[in-house]
Amino acid sequence: MTALHGALVARIARTGPISVADYMTECLLHPTHGYYTTRDPLGAAGDFTTAPEISQMFGEMIGLWLAQVWMDQGAPEEFALVELGPGRGTLMADALRATARVPGFHAGLRLHLVEASPALRARQEAALQGHEVTFHDHPASLPDLPTYLIANEFFDALPIRQFQRAKTGWHERMIGVVDGQLAWGLAPEAPVEALADRVADTHEGQVVEWNASAQALAADFGNRIEALGGAALILDYGDEVSIGDTLQAVRGHAPVDALASPGATDLTAHVAFGPLASASRARASRLTPQGVFLERLGITARAEALAAKLQGAALDSHIAAHRRLTHPSEMGTLFKVLALTPTHCPAPPGLEPA
Ligand code: SAH
């Protein structure tokens, strides 16, 4: 039993069942028992591995994408380079290395990282030595500059609420306590205004997820980018709309029960990109599979150039990494890419207009 389990059982006994969103927030970000607050969960020895940890090529491609979009917008002299939830800082370090020779890019960039975890902030600072970094608890404090933003596997960690379709309304899925253990339950049927358009495409018993924080963030960034210039590149696993229960708990690279060890397992949910695309005035790209996007940006040419200097086991693992990032049966199709850019600017490289 984790310490957070006891705290949650006591809280629920005091004030009643909690939503999945409240549960995720407590589990991931509790100041002393939260999953992200207390550890570095990434890598082979941790609980999960992300694209930038698989190969340097991922961050390099994204760095070049950001620099190209910046040039296409007239290379604004001073701009914010922002990452949401940078993990170990690997993506940004690779992106900065890849763009070091783009004239004016490093001179003009102001590096801003939005990161909740003190443990990961320390990793990011170490990875980005030599660059001046400003940390933020929340995007609301970012400067008013043209904003080039990247978020890889960040939106999937934001808290979702889950609703099970009833005849005309919805039962919210809640977490309560039965016999001293956390247990699933359903709130009484009620209408949910934010899901009014989902009554038509769901049937009784189906679960739909609603990510209010993700939508609010996308609205804020989209409008900021439309007004000030810049771009947002969101990469994550998910699809256009939310259907079904996608809450996933992972520990040691394997799925586990989401209620079993609160604070000690990673919790994520698929990202519904449609609501993010339409949340702001900015132009959304067509939702594109990660593999297609990386191929269009030239990852294969980069992979071949790196392969020429490798042999034996290093070459084998490089080839496996390229495959893992791009192949449809690995991350290539499950992971999707959405960009938001100003309506008056050209479409970004590798992505078509929606
Ligand atoms: N982008 C990195 C890490 C993904 S893990 C990579 O691709 O490797 C999710 C990251 O988001 C972690 O750095 C975590 O600490 C951070 N995070 C999660 N929820 C957050 C929140 N609400 N506010 C700020 N950072 C958050």
mmCIF file of C-alpha atoms and ligand atoms in Angstrom, residues 28-29 36 41-42 48 50-53 58 83-88 91 114-117 120 124 136-137 151-154 156-159, ligand 1:
data_model
loop_
_atom_site.group_PDB
_atom_site.id
_atom_site.type_symbol
_atom_site.label_atom_id
_atom_site.label_comp_id
_atom_site.label_asym_id
_atom_site.label_seq_id
_atom_site.Cartn_x
_atom_site.Cartn_y
_atom_site.Cartn_z
ATOM 1 C CA LEU A 28 0.946 12.433 -10.636
ATOM 2 C CA LEU A 29 1.534 15.760 -8.905
ATOM 3 C CA TYR A 36 6.297 12.907 -11.246
ATOM 4 C CA PRO A 41 10.323 7.694 -14.402
ATOM 5 C CA LEU A 42 11.977 7.544 -17.832
ATOM 6 C CA PHE A 48 8.415 3.947 -19.680
ATOM 7 C CA THR A 50 9.659 8.121 -24.822
ATOM 8 C CA ALA A 51 10.683 8.959 -28.393
ATOM 9 C CA PRO A 52 13.539 11.372 -27.504
ATOM 10 C CA GLU A 53 15.020 8.672 -25.229
ATOM 11 C CA PHE A 58 13.716 12.577 -32.827
ATOM 12 C CA GLU A 83 8.742 22.951 -24.048
ATOM 13 C CA LEU A 84 5.944 21.530 -21.923
ATOM 14 C CA GLY A 85 6.993 18.644 -19.676
ATOM 15 C CA PRO A 86 10.552 18.193 -21.033
ATOM 16 C CA GLY A 87 11.282 14.967 -19.106
ATOM 17 C CA ARG A 88 15.051 14.532 -19.017
ATOM 18 C CA LEU A 91 14.580 16.376 -26.850
ATOM 19 C CA VAL A 114 7.091 24.306 -18.120
ATOM 20 C CA GLU A 115 7.782 21.534 -15.635
ATOM 21 C CA ALA A 116 6.001 20.493 -12.446
ATOM 22 C CA SER A 117 8.579 18.022 -11.166
ATOM 23 C CA LEU A 120 12.962 16.366 -13.569
ATOM 24 C CA GLN A 124 16.685 19.210 -17.522
ATOM 25 C CA HIS A 136 7.515 27.788 -15.115
ATOM 26 C CA ASP A 137 4.981 25.919 -12.997
ATOM 27 C CA ALA A 151 4.930 19.105 -26.243
ATOM 28 C CA ASN A 152 5.849 15.429 -26.532
ATOM 29 C CA GLU A 153 3.894 13.025 -24.342
ATOM 30 C CA PHE A 154 2.737 15.933 -22.186
ATOM 31 C CA ASP A 156 -1.461 12.446 -22.168
ATOM 32 C CA ALA A 157 -0.483 13.204 -18.559
ATOM 33 C CA LEU A 158 -3.147 15.901 -18.126
ATOM 34 C CA PRO A 159 -6.166 14.889 -16.033
HETATM 35 N N1 SAH B 1 8.467 15.157 -22.976
HETATM 36 C C1 SAH B 1 9.300 14.215 -22.268
HETATM 37 C C2 SAH B 1 8.674 13.668 -20.966
HETATM 38 C C3 SAH B 1 7.289 13.076 -21.056
HETATM 39 S S1 SAH B 1 6.698 12.580 -19.450
HETATM 40 C C4 SAH B 1 9.704 13.082 -23.180
HETATM 41 O O1 SAH B 1 9.160 13.003 -24.284
HETATM 42 O O2 SAH B 1 10.577 12.295 -22.795
HETATM 43 C C5 SAH B 1 5.659 13.941 -18.973
HETATM 44 C C6 SAH B 1 6.382 15.192 -18.553
HETATM 45 O O3 SAH B 1 5.412 16.200 -18.230
HETATM 46 C C7 SAH B 1 7.253 15.062 -17.323
HETATM 47 O O4 SAH B 1 8.373 15.917 -17.486
HETATM 48 C C8 SAH B 1 6.324 15.535 -16.203
HETATM 49 O O5 SAH B 1 6.985 15.916 -15.043
HETATM 50 C C9 SAH B 1 5.625 16.683 -16.892
HETATM 51 N N2 SAH B 1 4.290 17.044 -16.385
HETATM 52 C C10 SAH B 1 3.230 16.213 -16.246
HETATM 53 N N3 SAH B 1 2.136 16.894 -15.857
HETATM 54 C C11 SAH B 1 2.516 18.195 -15.744
HETATM 55 C C12 SAH B 1 1.829 19.399 -15.389
HETATM 56 N N4 SAH B 1 0.530 19.407 -15.074
HETATM 57 N N5 SAH B 1 2.519 20.562 -15.391
HETATM 58 C C13 SAH B 1 3.829 20.583 -15.746
HETATM 59 N N6 SAH B 1 4.534 19.477 -16.084
HETATM 60 C C14 SAH B 1 3.883 18.290 -16.085
#
